[in-house]
CSV table of C-alpha atoms in Angstrom, one decimal:
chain,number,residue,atom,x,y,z
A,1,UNK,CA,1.1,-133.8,136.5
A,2,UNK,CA,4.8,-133.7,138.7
A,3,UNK,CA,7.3,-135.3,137.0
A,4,UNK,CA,9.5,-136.4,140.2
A,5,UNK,CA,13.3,-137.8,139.1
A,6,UNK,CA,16.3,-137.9,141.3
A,7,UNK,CA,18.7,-139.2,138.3
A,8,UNK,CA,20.4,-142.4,137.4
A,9,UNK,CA,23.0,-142.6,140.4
A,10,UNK,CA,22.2,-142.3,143.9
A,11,UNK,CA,19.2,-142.3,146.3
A,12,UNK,CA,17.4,-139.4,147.3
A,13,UNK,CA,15.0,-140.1,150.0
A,14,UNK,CA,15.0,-136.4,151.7
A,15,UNK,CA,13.3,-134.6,148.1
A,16,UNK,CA,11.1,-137.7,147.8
A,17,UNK,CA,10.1,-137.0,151.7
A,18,UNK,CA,9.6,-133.8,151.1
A,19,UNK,CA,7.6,-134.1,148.0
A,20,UNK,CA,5.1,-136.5,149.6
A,21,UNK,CA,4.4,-133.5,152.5
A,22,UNK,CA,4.0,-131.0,149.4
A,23,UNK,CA,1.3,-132.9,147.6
A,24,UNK,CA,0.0,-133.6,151.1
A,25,UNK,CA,-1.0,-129.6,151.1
A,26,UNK,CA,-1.6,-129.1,147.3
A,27,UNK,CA,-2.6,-132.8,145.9
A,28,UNK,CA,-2.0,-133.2,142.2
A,29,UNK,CA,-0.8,-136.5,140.3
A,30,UNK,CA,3.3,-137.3,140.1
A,31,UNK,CA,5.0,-139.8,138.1
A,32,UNK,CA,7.9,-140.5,140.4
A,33,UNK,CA,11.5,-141.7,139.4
A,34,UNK,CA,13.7,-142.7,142.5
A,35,UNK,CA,16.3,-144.6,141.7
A,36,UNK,CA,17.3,-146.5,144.8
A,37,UNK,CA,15.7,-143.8,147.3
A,38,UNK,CA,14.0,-146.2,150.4
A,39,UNK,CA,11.1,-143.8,151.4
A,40,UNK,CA,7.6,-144.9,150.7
A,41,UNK,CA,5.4,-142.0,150.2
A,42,UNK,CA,1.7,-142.1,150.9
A,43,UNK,CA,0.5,-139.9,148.0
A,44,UNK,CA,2.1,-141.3,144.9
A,45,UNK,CA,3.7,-144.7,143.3
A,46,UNK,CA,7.1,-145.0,142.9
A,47,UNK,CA,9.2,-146.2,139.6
A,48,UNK,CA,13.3,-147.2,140.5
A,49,UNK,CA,14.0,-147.0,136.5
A,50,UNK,CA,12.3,-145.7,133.4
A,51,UNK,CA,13.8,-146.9,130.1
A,52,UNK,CA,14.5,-143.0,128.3
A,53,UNK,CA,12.1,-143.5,126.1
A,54,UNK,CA,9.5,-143.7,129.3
A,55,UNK,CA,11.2,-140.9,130.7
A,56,UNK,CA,11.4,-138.5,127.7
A,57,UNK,CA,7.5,-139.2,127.3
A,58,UNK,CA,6.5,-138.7,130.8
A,59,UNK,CA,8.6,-135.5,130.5
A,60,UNK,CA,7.1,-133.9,128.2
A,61,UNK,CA,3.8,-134.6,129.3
A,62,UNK,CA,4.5,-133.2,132.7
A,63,UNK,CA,3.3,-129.7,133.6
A,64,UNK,CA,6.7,-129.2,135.6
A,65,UNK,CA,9.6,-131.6,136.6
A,66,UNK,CA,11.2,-131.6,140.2
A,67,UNK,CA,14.3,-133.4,140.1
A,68,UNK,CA,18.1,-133.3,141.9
A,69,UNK,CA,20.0,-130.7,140.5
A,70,UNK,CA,21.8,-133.0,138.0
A,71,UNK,CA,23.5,-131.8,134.9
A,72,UNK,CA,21.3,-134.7,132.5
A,73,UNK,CA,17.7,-133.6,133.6
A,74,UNK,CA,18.5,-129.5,133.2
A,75,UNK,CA,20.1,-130.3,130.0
A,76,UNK,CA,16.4,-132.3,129.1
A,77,UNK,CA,14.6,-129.6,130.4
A,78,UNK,CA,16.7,-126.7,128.4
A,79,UNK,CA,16.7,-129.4,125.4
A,80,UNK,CA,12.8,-130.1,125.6
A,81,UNK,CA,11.8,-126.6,126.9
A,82,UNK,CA,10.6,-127.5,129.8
A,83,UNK,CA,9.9,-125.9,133.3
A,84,UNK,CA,12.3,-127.2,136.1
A,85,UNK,CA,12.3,-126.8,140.1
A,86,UNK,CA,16.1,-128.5,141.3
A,87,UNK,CA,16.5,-129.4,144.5
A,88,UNK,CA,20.5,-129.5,145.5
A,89,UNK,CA,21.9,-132.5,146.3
A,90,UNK,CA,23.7,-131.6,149.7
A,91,UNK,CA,27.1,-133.2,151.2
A,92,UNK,CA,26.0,-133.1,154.3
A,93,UNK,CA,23.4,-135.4,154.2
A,94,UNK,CA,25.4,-137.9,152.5
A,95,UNK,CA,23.2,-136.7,148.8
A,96,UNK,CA,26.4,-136.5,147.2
A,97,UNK,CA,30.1,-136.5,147.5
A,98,UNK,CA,30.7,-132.6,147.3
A,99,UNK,CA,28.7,-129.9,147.0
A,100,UNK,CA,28.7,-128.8,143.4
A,101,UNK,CA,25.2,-129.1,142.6
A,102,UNK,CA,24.5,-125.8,144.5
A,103,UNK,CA,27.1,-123.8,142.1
A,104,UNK,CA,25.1,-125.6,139.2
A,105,UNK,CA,21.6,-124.7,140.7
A,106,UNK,CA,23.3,-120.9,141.2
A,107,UNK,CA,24.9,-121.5,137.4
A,108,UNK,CA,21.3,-122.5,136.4
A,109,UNK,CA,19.6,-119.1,137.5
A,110,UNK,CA,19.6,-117.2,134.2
A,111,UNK,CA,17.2,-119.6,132.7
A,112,UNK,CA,13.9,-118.3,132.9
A,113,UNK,CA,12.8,-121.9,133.1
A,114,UNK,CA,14.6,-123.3,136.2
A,115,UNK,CA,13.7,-122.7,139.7
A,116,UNK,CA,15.4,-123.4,142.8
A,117,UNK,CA,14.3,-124.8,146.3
A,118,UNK,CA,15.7,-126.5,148.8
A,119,UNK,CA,12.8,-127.2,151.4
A,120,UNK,CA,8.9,-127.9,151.1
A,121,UNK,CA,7.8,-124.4,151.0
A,122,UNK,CA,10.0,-123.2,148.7
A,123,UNK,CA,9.0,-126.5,146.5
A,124,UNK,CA,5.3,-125.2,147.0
A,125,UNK,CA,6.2,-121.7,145.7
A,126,UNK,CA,8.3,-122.6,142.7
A,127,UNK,CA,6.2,-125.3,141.2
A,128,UNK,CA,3.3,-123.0,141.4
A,129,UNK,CA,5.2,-120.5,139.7
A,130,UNK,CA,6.0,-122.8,137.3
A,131,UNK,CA,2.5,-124.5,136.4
A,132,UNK,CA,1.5,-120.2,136.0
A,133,UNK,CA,4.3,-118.9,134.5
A,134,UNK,CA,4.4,-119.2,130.4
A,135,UNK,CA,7.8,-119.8,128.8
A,136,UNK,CA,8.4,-116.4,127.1
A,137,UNK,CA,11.8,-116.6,125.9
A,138,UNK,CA,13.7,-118.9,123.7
A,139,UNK,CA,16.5,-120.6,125.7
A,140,UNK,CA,19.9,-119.4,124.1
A,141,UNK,CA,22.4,-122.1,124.6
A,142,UNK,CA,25.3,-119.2,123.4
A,143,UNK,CA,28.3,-121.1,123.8
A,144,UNK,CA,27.6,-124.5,122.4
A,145,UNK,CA,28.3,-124.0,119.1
A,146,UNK,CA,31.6,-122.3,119.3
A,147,UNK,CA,32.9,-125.4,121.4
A,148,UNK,CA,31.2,-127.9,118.9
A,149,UNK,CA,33.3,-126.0,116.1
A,150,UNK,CA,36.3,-126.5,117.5
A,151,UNK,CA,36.0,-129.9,118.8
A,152,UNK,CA,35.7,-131.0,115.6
A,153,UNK,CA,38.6,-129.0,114.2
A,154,UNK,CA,40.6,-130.8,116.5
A,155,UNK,CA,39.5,-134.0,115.9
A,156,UNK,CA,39.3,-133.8,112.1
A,157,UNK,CA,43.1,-132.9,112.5
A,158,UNK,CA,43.9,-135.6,115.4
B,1,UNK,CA,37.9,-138.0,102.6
B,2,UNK,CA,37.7,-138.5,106.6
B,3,UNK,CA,39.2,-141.7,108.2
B,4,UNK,CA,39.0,-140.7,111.8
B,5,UNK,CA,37.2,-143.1,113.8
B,6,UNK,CA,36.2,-142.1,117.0
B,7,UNK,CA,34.8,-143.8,120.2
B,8,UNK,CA,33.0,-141.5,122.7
B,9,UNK,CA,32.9,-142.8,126.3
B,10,UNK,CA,30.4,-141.5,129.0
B,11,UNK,CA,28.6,-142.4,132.0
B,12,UNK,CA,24.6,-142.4,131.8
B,13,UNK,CA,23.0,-139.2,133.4
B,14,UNK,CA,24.2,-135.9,132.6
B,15,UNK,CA,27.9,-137.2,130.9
B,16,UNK,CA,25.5,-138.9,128.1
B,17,UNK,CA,23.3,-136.1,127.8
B,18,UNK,CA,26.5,-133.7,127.6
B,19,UNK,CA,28.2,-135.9,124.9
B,20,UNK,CA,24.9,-136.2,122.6
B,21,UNK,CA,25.0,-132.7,123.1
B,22,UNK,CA,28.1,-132.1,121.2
B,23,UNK,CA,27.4,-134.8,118.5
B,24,UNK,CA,27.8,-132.5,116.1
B,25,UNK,CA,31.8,-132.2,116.5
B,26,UNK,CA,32.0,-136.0,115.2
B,27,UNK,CA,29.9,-135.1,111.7
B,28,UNK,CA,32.6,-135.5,109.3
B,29,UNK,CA,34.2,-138.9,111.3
B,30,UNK,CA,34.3,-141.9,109.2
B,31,UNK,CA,32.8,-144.1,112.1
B,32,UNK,CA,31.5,-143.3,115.6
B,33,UNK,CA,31.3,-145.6,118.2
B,34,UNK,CA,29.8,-145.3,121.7
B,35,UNK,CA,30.4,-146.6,125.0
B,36,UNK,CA,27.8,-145.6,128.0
B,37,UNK,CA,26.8,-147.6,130.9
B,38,UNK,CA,23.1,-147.2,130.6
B,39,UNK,CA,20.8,-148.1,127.5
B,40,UNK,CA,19.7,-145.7,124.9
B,41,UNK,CA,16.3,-144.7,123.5
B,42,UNK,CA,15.8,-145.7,120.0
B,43,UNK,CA,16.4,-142.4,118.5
B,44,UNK,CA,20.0,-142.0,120.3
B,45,UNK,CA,21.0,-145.1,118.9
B,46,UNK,CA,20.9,-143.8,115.7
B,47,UNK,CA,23.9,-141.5,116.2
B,48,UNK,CA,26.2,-144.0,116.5
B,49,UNK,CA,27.3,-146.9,114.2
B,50,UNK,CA,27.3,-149.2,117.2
B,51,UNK,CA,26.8,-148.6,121.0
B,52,UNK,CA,28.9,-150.8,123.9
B,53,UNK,CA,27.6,-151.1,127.6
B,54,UNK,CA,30.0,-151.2,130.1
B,55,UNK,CA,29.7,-151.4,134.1
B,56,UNK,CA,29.4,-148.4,136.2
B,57,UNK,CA,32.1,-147.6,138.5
B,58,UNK,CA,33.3,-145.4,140.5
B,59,UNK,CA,36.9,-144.6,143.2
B,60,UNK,CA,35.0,-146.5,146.1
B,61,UNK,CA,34.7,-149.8,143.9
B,62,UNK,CA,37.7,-151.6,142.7
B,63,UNK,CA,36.3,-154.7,141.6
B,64,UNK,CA,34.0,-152.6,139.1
B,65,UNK,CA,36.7,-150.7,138.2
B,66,UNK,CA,38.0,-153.8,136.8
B,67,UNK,CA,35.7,-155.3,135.0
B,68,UNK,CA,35.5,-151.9,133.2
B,69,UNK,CA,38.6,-151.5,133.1
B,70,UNK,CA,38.6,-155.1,130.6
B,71,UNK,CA,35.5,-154.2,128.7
B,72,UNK,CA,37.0,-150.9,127.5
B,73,UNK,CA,40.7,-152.6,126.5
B,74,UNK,CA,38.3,-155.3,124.5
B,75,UNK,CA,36.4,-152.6,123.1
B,76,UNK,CA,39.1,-150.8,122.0
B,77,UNK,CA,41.3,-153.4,120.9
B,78,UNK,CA,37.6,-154.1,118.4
B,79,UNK,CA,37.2,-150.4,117.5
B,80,UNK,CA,41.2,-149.3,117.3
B,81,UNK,CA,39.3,-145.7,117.5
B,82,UNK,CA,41.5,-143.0,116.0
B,83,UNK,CA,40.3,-140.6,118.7
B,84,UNK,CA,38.6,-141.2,121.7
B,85,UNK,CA,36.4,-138.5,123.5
B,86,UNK,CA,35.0,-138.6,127.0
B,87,UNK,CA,32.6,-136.3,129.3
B,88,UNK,CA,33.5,-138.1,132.3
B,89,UNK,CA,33.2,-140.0,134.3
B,90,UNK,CA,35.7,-143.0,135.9
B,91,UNK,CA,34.5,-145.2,132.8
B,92,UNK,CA,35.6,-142.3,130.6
B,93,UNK,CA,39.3,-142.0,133.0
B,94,UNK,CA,39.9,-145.4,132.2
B,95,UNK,CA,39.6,-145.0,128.9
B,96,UNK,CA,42.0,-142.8,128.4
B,97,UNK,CA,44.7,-144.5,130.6
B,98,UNK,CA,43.9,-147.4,128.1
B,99,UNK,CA,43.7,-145.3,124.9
B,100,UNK,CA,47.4,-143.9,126.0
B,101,UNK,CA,48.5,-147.8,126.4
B,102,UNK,CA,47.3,-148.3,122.6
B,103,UNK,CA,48.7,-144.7,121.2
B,104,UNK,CA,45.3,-143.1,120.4
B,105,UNK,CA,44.8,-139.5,120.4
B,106,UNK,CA,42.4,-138.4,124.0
B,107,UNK,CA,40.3,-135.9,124.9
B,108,UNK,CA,38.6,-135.5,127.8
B,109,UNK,CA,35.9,-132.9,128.6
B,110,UNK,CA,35.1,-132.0,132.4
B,111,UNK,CA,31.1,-131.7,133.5
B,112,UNK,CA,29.6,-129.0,133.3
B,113,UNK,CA,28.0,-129.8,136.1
B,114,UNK,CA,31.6,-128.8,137.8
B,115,UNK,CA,31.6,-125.5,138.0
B,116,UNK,CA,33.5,-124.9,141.0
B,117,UNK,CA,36.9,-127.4,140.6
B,118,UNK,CA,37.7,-130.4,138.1
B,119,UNK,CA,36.4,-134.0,139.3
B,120,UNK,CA,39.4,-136.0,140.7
B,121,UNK,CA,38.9,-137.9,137.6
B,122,UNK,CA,39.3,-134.7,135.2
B,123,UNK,CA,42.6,-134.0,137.7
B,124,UNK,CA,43.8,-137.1,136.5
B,125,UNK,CA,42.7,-136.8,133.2
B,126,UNK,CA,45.2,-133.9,133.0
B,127,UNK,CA,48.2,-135.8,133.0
B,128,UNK,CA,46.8,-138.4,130.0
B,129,UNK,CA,44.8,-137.0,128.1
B,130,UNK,CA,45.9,-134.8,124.5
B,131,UNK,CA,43.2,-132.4,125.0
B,132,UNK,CA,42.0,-131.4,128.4
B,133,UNK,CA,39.0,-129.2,128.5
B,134,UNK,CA,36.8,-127.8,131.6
B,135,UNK,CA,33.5,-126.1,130.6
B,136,UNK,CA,34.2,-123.4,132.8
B,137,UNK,CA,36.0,-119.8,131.9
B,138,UNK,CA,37.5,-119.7,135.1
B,139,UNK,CA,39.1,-123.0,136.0
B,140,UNK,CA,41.5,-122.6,133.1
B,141,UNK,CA,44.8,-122.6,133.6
B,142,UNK,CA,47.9,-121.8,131.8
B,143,UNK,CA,48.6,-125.4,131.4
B,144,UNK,CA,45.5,-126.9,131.6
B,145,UNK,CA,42.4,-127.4,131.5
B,146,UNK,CA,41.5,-125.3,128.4
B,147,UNK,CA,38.2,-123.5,128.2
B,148,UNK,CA,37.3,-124.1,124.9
B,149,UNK,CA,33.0,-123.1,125.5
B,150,UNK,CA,30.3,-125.3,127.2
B,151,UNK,CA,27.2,-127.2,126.1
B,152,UNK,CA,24.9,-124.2,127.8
């Protein structure tokens, strides 16, 4: 199963266009969050909201999660272990104000459990590597702790 | 013994996820508060001693801003939070305009997700707030915003 989110905020109609022309050519189930996206897809249901308990579930059930390249689901995904394919939100297209969700895809590449597309091929190729690939390394979040520690220095000293 | 009390503001999306992802920094506090505008699982609700939901906003809509604006003095004025931490985003700006008003000590932490240049909120959040942080090596500057590390 394709666990298909675009995040809390904004629409995303072009990855839930493109999705619907992917499992066109390879099938498969998807539980789909859109948010307030307007296309109707012919191959799978559509959810607006799921309540994050819903979501957490259906996340870890998925086999991979295709999703905007927004900073809540990667942190999920590096949180719950999870394989990820991002698709950039571009400015462009009106997808977002700016542009900075292809510096965090680009940000995102040393995970060995993120993958990056931005079209229906690449979409195709990534969650295939995905479903195949196993997750061979631990995910090292190095710099977390350091800024935890001195967060709270600070604010046991505020 | 620890008296701070300490109310962390977010947006839902990735500013939540980024401030449950430093939850450890507020161990030691005596009482942490939480204000989101988006409902929490049951097991995120157990990090914090009471949770308040206020209205989304953002720059393009003032009347929003507003009512946020009123929910986070009430809040406030209910908590009188010691310390008050933010990840973004407006919600989280307009908490520490109003945590300035009622002398409380701010910190706000840029995204992660910017990686490139601060949000026009964290721009603004640098002439407020007590402690202004960007999660990225290279956007500090002498004066602000301080690299301090990241949640990655």
């Amino acid at each position: 199963m394709i666990f298909l989110t675009v995040g809390t905020q904004l629409p995303f109609d072009r990855l839930v266009e493109e999705m619907d022309q992917v499992i066109t050519e390879i099938g498969g189930d998807v539980v789909a969050q859109v948010g307030r996206s307007e296309y109707k897809p012919a191959n799978f249901k559509l959810n607006s909201k799921l309540s994050r308990e819903k979501f957490e579930e259906v996340f870890i059930e998925a086999d991979v999660i295709v999703s905007h390249a927004g900073m809540g689901t990667i942190l999920t995904a590096l949180r719950l272990k999870k394989p990820l394919v991002i698709f950039p939100r571009l400015q462009k297209f009106n997808e977002h104000r700016n542009d900075h969700q292809l510096a965090t895809a680009s940000n995102m590449k040393r995970y060995s459990n993120i993958y990056i597309a931005t079209n229906k091929d690449e979409l195709i190729s990534c969650i295939s590597s995905a479903c195949n690939k196993p997750m061979t390394r631990e995910i090292e979040l190095l710099n977390r702790s350091g800024f935890i520690k001195k967060l709270k220095l600070f604010i046991e000293n505020a | 013994m620890k008296k701070t009390n300490v109310l962390a503001v977010c947006s839902g999306g990735g500013h939540l996820e980024q401030m449950l992802c430093i939850k450890e920094a507020f161990g030691e506090v005596k009482k942490l508060s939480l204000c989101t505008t988006i409902e929490l699982s049951e097991r995120d609700l157990s990090s914090f001693s009471r949770v308040y939901l206020v209205p989304d906003c953002n720059r393009d809509q003032v009347f929003n801003v507003m009512k946020c604006f009123l929910k986070i003095v009430k809040i406030i004025i209910l908590e009188r939070p010691k310390v008050i931490v933010t990840t973004g985003a407006a919600p989280g700006l307009l908490a520490i305009v109003v945590g300035r008003l009622f002398n409380v000590k701010t910190i706000w932490i840029d995204s992660v997700a910017n990686a490139e240049r601060l949000s026009l909120s964290g721009k603004l959040a640098g002439k407020l707030a007590h402690l202004w942080l960007t999660q990225w090596p290279h956007l500090e500057k002498k004066n602000g915003p301080f690299y301090w590390g990241n949640v990655l």
